[in-house]
Each structure stands twice: as C-alpha cells, then as structure tokens.
PDB file of C-alpha atoms and ligand atoms in Angstrom:
ATOM      1  CA  UNK K   1       0.000   0.000   0.000  1.00 92.00           C
ATOM      2  CA  UNK K   2       1.240   3.489  -0.785  1.00 96.00           C
ATOM      3  CA  UNK K   3       1.301   5.740   2.304  1.00 98.00           C
ATOM      4  CA  UNK K   4       0.208   9.239   1.321  1.00 98.00           C
ATOM      5  CA  UNK K   5      -0.395  10.750   4.747  1.00 98.00           C
ATOM      6  CA  UNK K   6       0.598  10.056   8.332  1.00 98.00           C
ATOM      7  CA  UNK K   7      -2.084  10.892  10.901  1.00 98.00           C
ATOM      8  CA  UNK K   8      -1.080  11.292  14.547  1.00 98.00           C
ATOM      9  CA  UNK K   9      -3.923  10.647  16.974  1.00 98.00           C
ATOM     10  CA  UNK K  10      -2.675  11.310  20.486  1.00 98.00           C
ATOM     11  CA  UNK K  11      -3.638  12.022  24.089  1.00 98.00           C
ATOM     12  CA  UNK K  12      -0.714  13.369  26.087  1.00 98.00           C
ATOM     13  CA  UNK K  13      -1.399  15.606  29.112  1.00 98.00           C
ATOM     14  CA  UNK K  14       2.259  15.932  30.124  1.00 98.00           C
ATOM     15  CA  UNK K  15       3.831  15.598  26.672  1.00 98.00           C
ATOM     16  CA  UNK K  16       5.790  12.327  26.883  1.00 98.00           C
ATOM     17  CA  UNK K  17       3.506  10.315  24.602  1.00 98.00           C
ATOM     18  CA  UNK K  18       3.395  13.161  22.151  1.00 98.00           C
ATOM     19  CA  UNK K  19       7.201  13.216  21.831  1.00 98.00           C
ATOM     20  CA  UNK K  20       7.365   9.487  21.162  1.00 98.00           C
ATOM     21  CA  UNK K  21       4.447   9.553  18.685  1.00 98.00           C
ATOM     22  CA  UNK K  22       5.975  12.498  16.781  1.00 98.00           C
ATOM     23  CA  UNK K  23       9.229  10.570  16.374  1.00 98.00           C
ATOM     24  CA  UNK K  24       7.332   7.524  15.094  1.00 98.00           C
ATOM     25  CA  UNK K  25       5.486   9.758  12.609  1.00 98.00           C
ATOM     26  CA  UNK K  26       8.815  11.160  11.372  1.00 98.00           C
ATOM     27  CA  UNK K  27       9.948   7.586  10.724  1.00 98.00           C
ATOM     28  CA  UNK K  28       6.858   6.888   8.610  1.00 98.00           C
ATOM     29  CA  UNK K  29       8.094   9.646   6.279  1.00 96.00           C
ATOM     30  CA  UNK K  30       4.839  10.309   4.404  1.00 98.00           C
ATOM     31  CA  UNK K  31       4.389  13.261   2.023  1.00 97.00           C
ATOM     32  CA  UNK K  32       1.544  14.712   4.138  1.00 98.00           C
ATOM     33  CA  UNK K  33       0.768  14.905   7.863  1.00 98.00           C
ATOM     34  CA  UNK K  34      -2.470  15.420   9.779  1.00 98.00           C
ATOM     35  CA  UNK K  35      -2.147  16.085  13.494  1.00 98.00           C
ATOM     36  CA  UNK K  36      -5.111  15.085  15.668  1.00 98.00           C
ATOM     37  CA  UNK K  37      -3.990  15.921  19.192  1.00 98.00           C
ATOM     38  CA  UNK K  38      -6.955  14.872  21.354  1.00 98.00           C
ATOM     39  CA  UNK K  39      -5.583  16.198  24.653  1.00 98.00           C
ATOM     40  CA  UNK K  40      -7.698  19.312  24.991  1.00 97.00           C
ATOM     41  CA  UNK K  41     -11.370  19.002  25.866  1.00 96.00           C
ATOM     42  CA  UNK K  42     -12.427  20.888  22.711  1.00 96.00           C
ATOM     43  CA  UNK K  43     -10.268  18.792  20.380  1.00 96.00           C
ATOM     44  CA  UNK K  44     -12.347  15.719  21.136  1.00 96.00           C
ATOM     45  CA  UNK K  45     -15.382  17.392  19.576  1.00 94.00           C
ATOM     46  CA  UNK K  46     -13.619  17.843  16.235  1.00 94.00           C
ATOM     47  CA  UNK K  47     -14.234  15.163  13.648  1.00 93.00           C
ATOM     48  CA  UNK K  48     -11.905  13.767  11.016  1.00 97.00           C
ATOM     49  CA  UNK K  49     -12.337  11.321   8.195  1.00 97.00           C
ATOM     50  CA  UNK K  50      -9.368   9.118   7.495  1.00 98.00           C
ATOM     51  CA  UNK K  51      -8.978   7.943   3.918  1.00 97.00           C
ATOM     52  CA  UNK K  52      -7.230   5.342   1.826  1.00 96.00           C
ATOM     53  CA  UNK K  53      -3.477   5.930   1.871  1.00 97.00           C
ATOM     54  CA  UNK K  54      -3.498   7.113   5.506  1.00 98.00           C
ATOM     55  CA  UNK K  55      -1.249   5.552   8.119  1.00 98.00           C
ATOM     56  CA  UNK K  56      -2.137   6.341  11.747  1.00 98.00           C
ATOM     57  CA  UNK K  57       0.144   6.694  14.741  1.00 98.00           C
ATOM     58  CA  UNK K  58      -2.055   6.314  17.825  1.00 98.00           C
ATOM     59  CA  UNK K  59      -0.541   7.313  21.173  1.00 98.00           C
ATOM     60  CA  UNK K  60      -1.743   7.212  24.769  1.00 98.00           C
ATOM     61  CA  UNK K  61      -0.124   7.084  28.216  1.00 98.00           C
ATOM     62  CA  UNK K  62      -0.393   4.165  30.645  1.00 98.00           C
ATOM     63  CA  UNK K  63      -2.566   4.904  33.686  1.00 96.00           C
ATOM     64  CA  UNK K  64      -2.493   2.188  36.351  1.00 94.00           C
ATOM     65  CA  UNK K  65      -1.698  -0.480  33.759  1.00 97.00           C
ATOM     66  CA  UNK K  66      -4.550   0.630  31.477  1.00 97.00           C
ATOM     67  CA  UNK K  67      -5.075   3.441  29.002  1.00 97.00           C
ATOM     68  CA  UNK K  68      -6.866   6.545  30.358  1.00 96.00           C
ATOM     69  CA  UNK K  69     -10.594   6.107  30.832  1.00 91.00           C
ATOM     70  CA  UNK K  70     -11.630   8.364  27.978  1.00 92.00           C
ATOM     71  CA  UNK K  71     -11.393   6.000  25.026  1.00 90.00           C
ATOM     72  CA  UNK K  72     -14.911   6.703  23.803  1.00 89.00           C
ATOM     73  CA  UNK K  73     -14.162  10.421  23.667  1.00 94.00           C
ATOM     74  CA  UNK K  74     -10.713   9.785  22.197  1.00 96.00           C
ATOM     75  CA  UNK K  75     -12.125   8.023  19.131  1.00 96.00           C
ATOM     76  CA  UNK K  76     -15.328  10.081  18.964  1.00 94.00           C
ATOM     77  CA  UNK K  77     -16.036  11.549  15.500  1.00 96.00           C
ATOM     78  CA  UNK K  78     -12.983   9.863  13.971  1.00 97.00           C
ATOM     79  CA  UNK K  79     -14.067   7.934  10.899  1.00 97.00           C
ATOM     80  CA  UNK K  80     -11.681   5.170   9.950  1.00 97.00           C
ATOM     81  CA  UNK K  81     -12.059   2.014   7.943  1.00 96.00           C
ATOM     82  CA  UNK K  82      -9.196  -0.429   7.718  1.00 96.00           C
ATOM     83  CA  UNK K  83      -6.578   2.258   8.373  1.00 98.00           C
ATOM     84  CA  UNK K  84      -3.189   0.711   9.247  1.00 98.00           C
ATOM     85  CA  UNK K  85      -1.866   1.958  12.558  1.00 98.00           C
ATOM     86  CA  UNK K  86       1.261   1.936  14.697  1.00 98.00           C
ATOM     87  CA  UNK K  87       0.375   2.084  18.392  1.00 98.00           C
ATOM     88  CA  UNK K  88       2.476   3.914  20.965  1.00 98.00           C
ATOM     89  CA  UNK K  89       2.070   3.889  24.725  1.00 98.00           C
ATOM     90  CA  UNK K  90       4.392   5.556  27.204  1.00 98.00           C
ATOM     91  CA  UNK K  91       4.781   4.650  30.853  1.00 98.00           C
ATOM     92  CA  UNK K  92       6.727   5.999  33.797  1.00 97.00           C
ATOM     93  CA  UNK K  93       9.282   3.178  34.068  1.00 97.00           C
ATOM     94  CA  UNK K  94       7.034   1.218  36.393  1.00 95.00           C
ATOM     95  CA  UNK K  95       4.758  -1.151  34.476  1.00 95.00           C
ATOM     96  CA  UNK K  96       3.103  -1.401  31.105  1.00 97.00           C
ATOM     97  CA  UNK K  97       0.252  -3.634  32.324  1.00 97.00           C
ATOM     98  CA  UNK K  98      -2.534  -4.269  29.805  1.00 98.00           C
ATOM     99  CA  UNK K  99      -2.412  -0.817  28.197  1.00 98.00           C
ATOM    100  CA  UNK K 100      -0.920  -1.768  24.826  1.00 98.00           C
ATOM    101  CA  UNK K 101      -3.354  -4.656  24.430  1.00 98.00           C
ATOM    102  CA  UNK K 102      -6.266  -2.417  25.372  1.00 98.00           C
ATOM    103  CA  UNK K 103      -5.166   0.252  22.885  1.00 98.00           C
ATOM    104  CA  UNK K 104      -4.780  -2.413  20.202  1.00 98.00           C
ATOM    105  CA  UNK K 105      -8.251  -3.866  20.863  1.00 98.00           C
ATOM    106  CA  UNK K 106      -9.905  -0.440  20.969  1.00 97.00           C
ATOM    107  CA  UNK K 107      -8.139   0.816  17.844  1.00 98.00           C
ATOM    108  CA  UNK K 108      -9.292  -2.286  15.961  1.00 97.00           C
ATOM    109  CA  UNK K 109     -12.839  -1.744  17.242  1.00 97.00           C
ATOM    110  CA  UNK K 110     -12.750   1.822  15.869  1.00 97.00           C
ATOM    111  CA  UNK K 111     -11.725   0.994  12.301  1.00 97.00           C
ATOM    112  CA  UNK K 112      -7.931   0.790  12.552  1.00 98.00           C
ATOM    113  CA  UNK K 113      -5.722  -2.147  11.668  1.00 97.00           C
ATOM    114  CA  UNK K 114      -2.861  -2.257  14.214  1.00 98.00           C
ATOM    115  CA  UNK K 115       0.328  -3.417  12.467  1.00 98.00           C
ATOM    116  CA  UNK K 116       2.867  -2.496  15.131  1.00 98.00           C
ATOM    117  CA  UNK K 117       2.918  -1.587  18.815  1.00 98.00           C
ATOM    118  CA  UNK K 118       5.531   0.059  21.015  1.00 98.00           C
ATOM    119  CA  UNK K 119       5.935   0.831  24.697  1.00 98.00           C
ATOM    120  CA  UNK K 120       8.324   3.692  25.441  1.00 98.00           C
ATOM    121  CA  UNK K 121       9.410   5.087  28.792  1.00 98.00           C
ATOM    122  CA  UNK K 122       8.629   8.729  29.612  1.00 98.00           C
ATOM    123  CA  UNK K 123       8.948  10.892  32.699  1.00 97.00           C
ATOM    124  CA  UNK K 124       6.400   9.692  35.236  1.00 96.00           C
ATOM    125  CA  UNK K 125       3.585  12.232  35.466  1.00 96.00           C
ATOM    126  CA  UNK K 126       3.736  12.124  39.287  1.00 94.00           C
ATOM    127  CA  UNK K 127       7.495  12.331  39.843  1.00 95.00           C
ATOM    128  CA  UNK K 128      10.663  13.315  37.997  1.00 94.00           C
ATOM    129  CA  UNK K 129      12.520  10.502  39.796  1.00 95.00           C
ATOM    130  CA  UNK K 130      11.000   7.896  37.461  1.00 96.00           C
ATOM    131  CA  UNK K 131      11.603   7.935  33.732  1.00 96.00           C
ATOM    132  CA  UNK K 132      13.842  10.969  34.216  1.00 95.00           C
ATOM    133  CA  UNK K 133      14.805  12.544  30.891  1.00 97.00           C
ATOM    134  CA  UNK K 134      12.870   9.962  28.899  1.00 98.00           C
ATOM    135  CA  UNK K 135      12.133   9.602  26.111  1.00 98.00           C
ATOM    136  CA  UNK K 136      15.823  10.433  25.561  1.00 98.00           C
ATOM    137  CA  UNK K 137      17.716  10.745  22.265  1.00 98.00           C
ATOM    138  CA  UNK K 138      18.234   7.021  21.936  1.00 98.00           C
ATOM    139  CA  UNK K 139      14.532   6.324  22.694  1.00 98.00           C
ATOM    140  CA  UNK K 140      13.555   8.838  20.015  1.00 98.00           C
ATOM    141  CA  UNK K 141      15.980   7.369  17.481  1.00 98.00           C
ATOM    142  CA  UNK K 142      14.408   3.983  18.181  1.00 98.00           C
ATOM    143  CA  UNK K 143      10.926   5.496  17.792  1.00 98.00           C
ATOM    144  CA  UNK K 144      11.920   6.845  14.348  1.00 98.00           C
ATOM    145  CA  UNK K 145      13.180   3.366  13.398  1.00 98.00           C
ATOM    146  CA  UNK K 146       9.970   1.827  14.712  1.00 98.00           C
ATOM    147  CA  UNK K 147       7.960   4.149  12.461  1.00 98.00           C
ATOM    148  CA  UNK K 148      10.159   3.285   9.487  1.00 98.00           C
ATOM    149  CA  UNK K 149       9.792  -0.454  10.040  1.00 98.00           C
ATOM    150  CA  UNK K 150       6.027  -0.285  10.630  1.00 98.00           C
ATOM    151  CA  UNK K 151       5.586   1.796   7.474  1.00 98.00           C
ATOM    152  CA  UNK K 152       7.777  -0.583   5.481  1.00 98.00           C
ATOM    153  CA  UNK K 153       5.591  -3.461   6.655  1.00 97.00           C
ATOM    154  CA  UNK K 154       2.520  -1.682   5.307  1.00 97.00           C
ATOM    155  CA  UNK K 155       4.211  -0.611   2.056  1.00 97.00           C
ATOM    156  CA  UNK K 156       5.352  -4.142   1.284  1.00 96.00           C
ATOM    157  CA  UNK K 157       2.506  -6.319   2.598  1.00 93.00           C
ATOM    158  CA  UNK K 158       0.574  -7.943  -0.261  1.00 90.00           C
ATOM    159  CA  UNK K 159      -2.519  -8.227   1.960  1.00 92.00           C
ATOM    160  CA  UNK K 160      -2.852  -6.130   5.143  1.00 91.00           C
ATOM    161  CA  UNK K 161      -5.782  -8.222   6.356  1.00 91.00           C
ATOM    162  CA  UNK K 162      -3.471 -11.239   6.607  1.00 93.00           C
ATOM    163  CA  UNK K 163      -1.277  -9.475   9.211  1.00 94.00           C
ATOM    164  CA  UNK K 164      -1.832 -10.145  12.887  1.00 95.00           C
ATOM    165  CA  UNK K 165      -0.303  -8.199  15.793  1.00 97.00           C
ATOM    166  CA  UNK K 166       0.386  -9.716  19.200  1.00 98.00           C
ATOM    167  CA  UNK K 167       1.256  -7.391  22.105  1.00 98.00           C
ATOM    168  CA  UNK K 168       1.722  -8.006  25.834  1.00 98.00           C
ATOM    169  CA  UNK K 169      -1.244  -7.836  28.195  1.00 98.00           C
ATOM    170  CA  UNK K 170      -4.158 -10.025  29.119  1.00 97.00           C
ATOM    171  CA  UNK K 171      -7.910  -9.864  28.827  1.00 97.00           C
ATOM    172  CA  UNK K 172      -9.964  -9.288  30.932  1.00 97.00           C
ATOM    173  CA  UNK K 173      -7.785  -6.256  31.594  1.00 98.00           C
ATOM    174  CA  UNK K 174      -6.820  -5.426  35.163  1.00 96.00           C
ATOM    175  CA  UNK K 175      -9.535  -3.414  36.958  1.00 94.00           C
ATOM    176  CA  UNK K 176      -9.477   0.322  36.219  1.00 88.00           C
ATOM    177  CA  UNK K 177      -8.395   2.514  39.117  1.00 82.00           C
ATOM    178  CA  UNK K 178     -10.874   5.291  39.729  1.00 69.00           C
ATOM    179  CA  UNK K 179      -9.766   7.082  42.873  1.00 74.00           C
ATOM    180  CA  UNK K 180     -10.921  10.622  43.604  1.00 78.00           C
ATOM    181  CA  UNK K 181      -7.411  12.018  44.135  1.00 83.00           C
ATOM    182  CA  UNK K 182      -7.510  15.381  42.409  1.00 93.00           C
ATOM    183  CA  UNK K 183      -4.534  17.693  43.025  1.00 96.00           C
ATOM    184  CA  UNK K 184      -4.727  20.206  45.860  1.00 96.00           C
ATOM    185  CA  UNK K 185      -4.104  23.938  45.371  1.00 97.00           C
ATOM    186  CA  UNK K 186      -2.116  26.155  47.672  1.00 97.00           C
ATOM    187  CA  UNK K 187      -4.224  29.315  47.604  1.00 97.00           C
ATOM    188  CA  UNK K 188      -1.375  31.395  48.971  1.00 98.00           C
ATOM    189  CA  UNK K 189       0.670  30.635  45.826  1.00 98.00           C
ATOM    190  CA  UNK K 190      -2.124  30.658  43.217  1.00 98.00           C
ATOM    191  CA  UNK K 191      -2.176  33.853  41.119  1.00 98.00           C
ATOM    192  CA  UNK K 192      -5.528  33.091  39.506  1.00 98.00           C
ATOM    193  CA  UNK K 193      -4.003  32.959  36.006  1.00 98.00           C
ATOM    194  CA  UNK K 194      -6.464  30.161  35.063  1.00 98.00           C
ATOM    195  CA  UNK K 195      -3.942  28.306  32.909  1.00 98.00           C
ATOM    196  CA  UNK K 196      -4.787  25.052  34.700  1.00 98.00           C
ATOM    197  CA  UNK K 197      -8.479  25.516  34.028  1.00 98.00           C
ATOM    198  CA  UNK K 198      -7.884  26.290  30.344  1.00 98.00           C
ATOM    199  CA  UNK K 199      -5.604  23.280  29.879  1.00 98.00           C
ATOM    200  CA  UNK K 200      -7.415  20.611  31.900  1.00 98.00           C
ATOM    201  CA  UNK K 201      -8.217  17.807  29.407  1.00 98.00           C
ATOM    202  CA  UNK K 202     -11.566  17.032  31.053  1.00 97.00           C
ATOM    203  CA  UNK K 203     -12.692  20.451  32.342  1.00 97.00           C
ATOM    204  CA  UNK K 204     -12.495  19.299  35.944  1.00 97.00           C
ATOM    205  CA  UNK K 205     -11.404  22.705  37.290  1.00 98.00           C
ATOM    206  CA  UNK K 206     -13.982  25.291  38.287  1.00 98.00           C
ATOM    207  CA  UNK K 207     -13.647  28.375  36.013  1.00 97.00           C
ATOM    208  CA  UNK K 208     -14.684  30.571  38.946  1.00 97.00           C
ATOM    209  CA  UNK K 209     -12.252  29.012  41.404  1.00 97.00           C
ATOM    210  CA  UNK K 210      -9.143  27.188  40.144  1.00 98.00           C
ATOM    211  CA  UNK K 211      -8.644  25.594  43.563  1.00 97.00           C
ATOM    212  CA  UNK K 212     -11.880  23.677  43.192  1.00 97.00           C
ATOM    213  CA  UNK K 213     -11.533  20.427  41.245  1.00 96.00           C
ATOM    214  CA  UNK K 214     -14.221  17.874  40.543  1.00 95.00           C
ATOM    215  CA  UNK K 215     -12.356  14.844  41.861  1.00 92.00           C
ATOM    216  CA  UNK K 216     -14.571  12.326  40.080  1.00 91.00           C
ATOM    217  CA  UNK K 217     -14.088  13.995  36.730  1.00 93.00           C
ATOM    218  CA  UNK K 218     -10.325  14.502  37.233  1.00 94.00           C
ATOM    219  CA  UNK K 219      -8.124  11.911  35.480  1.00 93.00           C
ATOM    220  CA  UNK K 220      -5.193  12.568  37.838  1.00 93.00           C
ATOM    221  CA  UNK K 221      -3.166  13.356  34.692  1.00 96.00           C
ATOM    222  CA  UNK K 222      -0.908  15.855  36.548  1.00 96.00           C
ATOM    223  CA  UNK K 223      -0.973  18.378  33.684  1.00 98.00           C
ATOM    224  CA  UNK K 224      -2.119  21.142  36.024  1.00 98.00           C
ATOM    225  CA  UNK K 225       0.627  20.274  38.526  1.00 97.00           C
ATOM    226  CA  UNK K 226       3.421  20.312  35.940  1.00 97.00           C
ATOM    227  CA  UNK K 227       2.225  23.423  34.095  1.00 98.00           C
ATOM    228  CA  UNK K 228       1.204  25.732  36.956  1.00 98.00           C
ATOM    229  CA  UNK K 229       3.605  28.710  36.685  1.00 98.00           C
ATOM    230  CA  UNK K 230       3.314  29.362  40.435  1.00 98.00           C
ATOM    231  CA  UNK K 231       3.876  25.779  41.608  1.00 98.00           C
ATOM    232  CA  UNK K 232       0.551  25.990  43.419  1.00 98.00           C
ATOM    233  CA  UNK K 233      -0.775  22.498  42.653  1.00 97.00           C
ATOM    234  CA  UNK K 234       0.412  19.225  44.168  1.00 96.00           C
ATOM    235  CA  UNK K 235      -0.694  15.707  44.932  1.00 92.00           C
ATOM    236  CA  UNK K 236      -2.128  15.909  48.401  1.00 86.00           C
ATOM    237  CA  UNK K 237      -3.619  12.481  49.103  1.00 87.00           C
ATOM    238  CA  UNK K 238      -1.220  10.838  51.625  1.00 89.00           C
ATOM    239  CA  UNK K 239      -1.857   7.292  50.325  1.00 87.00           C
ATOM    240  CA  UNK K 240      -0.801   8.296  46.802  1.00 87.00           C
ATOM    241  CA  UNK K 241       2.242  10.198  48.026  1.00 89.00           C
ATOM    242  CA  UNK K 242       3.328   7.089  49.941  1.00 91.00           C
ATOM    243  CA  UNK K 243       2.746   4.908  46.892  1.00 90.00           C
ATOM    244  CA  UNK K 244       4.874   7.244  44.767  1.00 92.00           C
ATOM    245  CA  UNK K 245       7.710   7.109  47.328  1.00 92.00           C
ATOM    246  CA  UNK K 246       7.627   3.287  47.183  1.00 93.00           C
ATOM    247  CA  UNK K 247       7.589   3.334  43.368  1.00 91.00           C
ATOM    248  CA  UNK K 248      10.593   5.670  43.326  1.00 93.00           C
ATOM    249  CA  UNK K 249      12.488   3.167  45.465  1.00 91.00           C
ATOM    250  CA  UNK K 250      11.596  -0.013  43.559  1.00 90.00           C
ATOM    251  CA  UNK K 251      11.254   1.105  39.924  1.00 83.00           C
ATOM    252  CA  UNK K 252      14.284   3.353  39.489  1.00 86.00           C
ATOM    253  CA  UNK K 253      16.382   1.117  37.181  1.00 94.00           C
ATOM    254  CA  UNK K 254      15.796   2.409  33.625  1.00 96.00           C
ATOM    255  CA  UNK K 255      13.690   0.065  31.516  1.00 97.00           C
ATOM    256  CA  UNK K 256      14.088  -0.460  27.767  1.00 98.00           C
ATOM    257  CA  UNK K 257      11.428   0.284  25.147  1.00 98.00           C
ATOM    258  CA  UNK K 258       9.634  -2.729  23.668  1.00 98.00           C
ATOM    259  CA  UNK K 259       8.611  -3.009  20.010  1.00 98.00           C
ATOM    260  CA  UNK K 260       6.191  -5.448  18.369  1.00 98.00           C
ATOM    261  CA  UNK K 261       5.319  -6.004  14.710  1.00 98.00           C
ATOM    262  CA  UNK K 262       2.518  -7.877  13.011  1.00 97.00           C
ATOM    263  CA  UNK K 263       3.337 -10.964  10.999  1.00 93.00           C
TER     264      UNK K 263
HETATM  265  C1  FMN U   1      -3.036   8.513  36.681  1.00 92.79           C
HETATM  266  C2  FMN U   1      -1.706   7.988  36.259  1.00 92.79           C
HETATM  267  C3  FMN U   1      -1.419   6.650  36.381  1.00 92.79           C
HETATM  268  C4  FMN U   1      -0.181   6.159  35.950  1.00 92.79           C
HETATM  269  N1  FMN U   1       0.061   4.823  36.029  1.00 92.79           N
HETATM  270  C5  FMN U   1       1.253   4.342  35.623  1.00 92.79           C
HETATM  271  C6  FMN U   1       1.530   2.939  35.681  1.00 92.79           C
HETATM  272  O1  FMN U   1       0.670   2.117  36.003  1.00 92.79           O
HETATM  273  N2  FMN U   1       2.766   2.531  35.329  1.00 92.79           N
HETATM  274  C7  FMN U   1       3.745   3.400  34.920  1.00 92.79           C
HETATM  275  O2  FMN U   1       4.862   2.964  34.651  1.00 92.79           O
HETATM  276  N3  FMN U   1       3.490   4.725  34.787  1.00 92.79           N
HETATM  277  C8  FMN U   1       2.277   5.199  35.135  1.00 92.79           C
HETATM  278  N4  FMN U   1       2.002   6.538  35.014  1.00 92.79           N
HETATM  279  C9  FMN U   1       2.980   7.421  34.371  1.00 92.79           C
HETATM  280  C10 FMN U   1       2.621   7.695  32.930  1.00 92.79           C
HETATM  281  O3  FMN U   1       2.290   6.508  32.247  1.00 92.79           O
HETATM  282  C11 FMN U   1       3.749   8.350  32.168  1.00 92.79           C
HETATM  283  O4  FMN U   1       4.250   9.429  32.873  1.00 92.79           O
HETATM  284  C12 FMN U   1       3.296   8.783  30.781  1.00 92.79           C
HETATM  285  O5  FMN U   1       4.412   8.900  29.952  1.00 92.79           O
HETATM  286  C13 FMN U   1       2.541  10.091  30.782  1.00 92.79           C
HETATM  287  O6  FMN U   1       2.197  10.404  29.458  1.00 92.79           O
HETATM  288  P1  FMN U   1       2.068  11.925  28.939  1.00 92.79           P
HETATM  289  O7  FMN U   1       3.382  12.605  29.277  1.00 92.79           O
HETATM  290  O8  FMN U   1       1.888  11.756  27.481  1.00 92.79           O
HETATM  291  O9  FMN U   1       0.933  12.522  29.648  1.00 92.79           O
HETATM  292  C14 FMN U   1       0.780   7.045  35.422  1.00 92.79           C
HETATM  293  C15 FMN U   1       0.488   8.405  35.310  1.00 92.79           C
HETATM  294  C16 FMN U   1      -0.740   8.879  35.719  1.00 92.79           C
HETATM  295  C17 FMN U   1      -1.041  10.327  35.551  1.00 92.79           C
HETATM  296  S1  SF4 U   2      -2.258  27.529  36.900  1.00 92.79           S
HETATM  297 FE1  SF4 U   2      -1.588  27.661  39.044  1.00 92.79          FE
HETATM  298  S2  SF4 U   2      -1.521  29.848  39.474  1.00 92.79           S
HETATM  299 FE2  SF4 U   2      -2.719  29.611  37.599  1.00 92.79          FE
HETATM  300  S3  SF4 U   2      -4.856  29.471  38.344  1.00 92.79           S
HETATM  301 FE3  SF4 U   2      -4.077  27.376  38.199  1.00 92.79          FE
HETATM  302  S4  SF4 U   2      -3.330  26.919  40.267  1.00 92.79           S
HETATM  303 FE4  SF4 U   2      -3.527  29.131  40.132  1.00 92.79          FE
HETATM  304  S1  SF4 U   3      -7.616  18.685  37.326  1.00 92.79           S
HETATM  305 FE1  SF4 U   3      -7.130  16.535  37.078  1.00 92.79          FE
HETATM  306  S2  SF4 U   3      -7.599  16.073  34.924  1.00 92.79           S
HETATM  307 FE2  SF4 U   3      -7.479  18.305  35.112  1.00 92.79          FE
HETATM  308  S3  SF4 U   3      -5.367  18.808  34.581  1.00 92.79           S
HETATM  309 FE3  SF4 U   3      -5.428  18.572  36.836  1.00 92.79          FE
HETATM  310  S4  SF4 U   3      -4.906  16.408  37.198  1.00 92.79           S
HETATM  311 FE4  SF4 U   3      -5.452  16.610  35.002  1.00 92.79          FE
END
C-alpha cells in the first residue's frame, strides 16, 4: 500500500507520549501529515475522516496499567475504515500492564488495523525521579526506526488483512483505578491565572475558582501540577504520596522500550 499521509492521533497531558508519537510519525516519512492531538477538551469534539493511503500513529499514556478512561471520547467523530496503525504507549518506568493490548483492541474496534505496537518510557507524570529525561535521544531514534519499520511493513505487505499483531497484556484487563485524588491547590501561591483551568483535558477545574476540582471527573493526569507557573498544585492524598515514594524506590532502574510487529 502506498502511504500518502501520516495521521497522529494522540492524548498526552504531560507531553511524553506526544514526543514518542511524533518521532514515530517522522519515521513513517509520508508526504503529508495530519495532526489530531486529542488532549484538549475541545479537540475531542472535532471530527476527522481518514482515507485510503493514511497511516495512523495512535498514542496514549499508561494509567495504572490501562489506558486513560476516555477511550470513547478519544475516538469520537474519527471515521476510519481499515486504516493501518502503529500504536504507541508511554509509561513511567514502572509497568506497562494491559495498556498496549487495550489500545490495540480499541483501535481495531474503531476501524484501525494495528500493524505495530511500542511501549516507550517517559517521565512519570507524578514524579521526575522515574523515567527521568525519557524519552531520551536514543529512545527517540528507536521510535523513528519503529515508524520506518512499521511503514515498510505496510508498504510491502501484499494483503494487510493477513497481518496479525500480538502485544503483551491479558484480557480481561486489570480493573481500572478510579480514585478521587484530584490535586490540591495552595491558595497562597495561586495567582488566579487560570492556565490550569484552560488546559485541563476534562474540564475538571472550576472556572470561577481554580482551587476547586471535581475529583470524580479529574483523570489525575498531573498536567495542572506540571504546568502551573506558580507551583501551586500538588498531589495531596497521603496514600498516593506514599505509593509514589515506594515506586521511586523499587522502579528506578531504567527500563528499555519494547517493540512489536505484526506478521
Ligand atoms: C493517573 C496515572 C497513572 C499512571 N500509572 C502508571 C503505571 O501504572 N505505570 C507506569 O509505569 N506509569 C504510570 N504513570 C505514568 C505515565 O504513564 C507516564 O508518565 C506517561 O508517559 C505520561 O504520558 P504523557 O506525558 O503523554 O501525559 C501514570 C500516570 C498517571 C497520571
Ligand atoms: S495555573 Fe496555578 S496559578 Fe494559575 S490558576 Fe491554576 S493553580 Fe492558580
Ligand atoms: S484537574 Fe485533574 S484532569 Fe485536570 S489537569 Fe489537573 S490532574 Fe489533570
């Protein structure tokens, strides 16, 4: 199949997945590019029709061994039929869990044909002591190569429907974690700039009071913590802070990316 356009379809609140997916897209080396970044709330109301000759790079982070619980919104209004796709997940050097399998299953259910899957390491959303500096230059070089190889597979396959991709993970997937652990705001530091409210991927922050977060709506994505110019937001729930400290102690040794191709 001739690849005429690479389409990146990503959700990346703290930017790690986006970096890896961009590198994969560079490796695909198609004449055209369409960027569908689905991180902002508004972006998930925009539709797009994918067409013959498109190759998709679909990227999501790993949340508690799953992909974030907004898959329906992520694929909403995206029309795809038999579009070959390279899947990318990033995780914070702890565990990949069932996320790549879940992304593969969901992509297939939404009209994509997964031909390759990759798990890259990125800075952990909750702490810079895990996945520090990742994806680094060598991760990104590997991501470019992964895109090249996945695209070559599609360009040379006589029959895409004969390809089958196997990725790690098991079904039923591990139970989703849905804890109401929204970040806390230090009102003495908050300047009221409203950046957090404008950038929250699920509109969980009250536009009249940026310290008020709907904990059930919040994905715990940490975007507001990382991007607050005043350093006013932080994880406050003691149980999660303790869990992070344990993770920092046991999951510090840098892990290697894993790549999978259909055959
Ligand atoms: C709610 C939440 C849960 C996470 N769960 C895991 C996990 O189970 N294993 C892991 O290694 N990293 C985990 N992480 C870290 C992210 O997978 C990692 O930082 C990812 O690269 C973030 O992607 P982004 O930068 O594109 O937002 C979690 C992060 C968040 C916010
Ligand atoms: S980004 Fe930070 S300083 Fe700005 S409104 Fe939000 S919490 Fe306050
Ligand atoms: S309020 Fe929750 S969902 Fe919104 S940016 Fe902050 S952590 Fe992410």
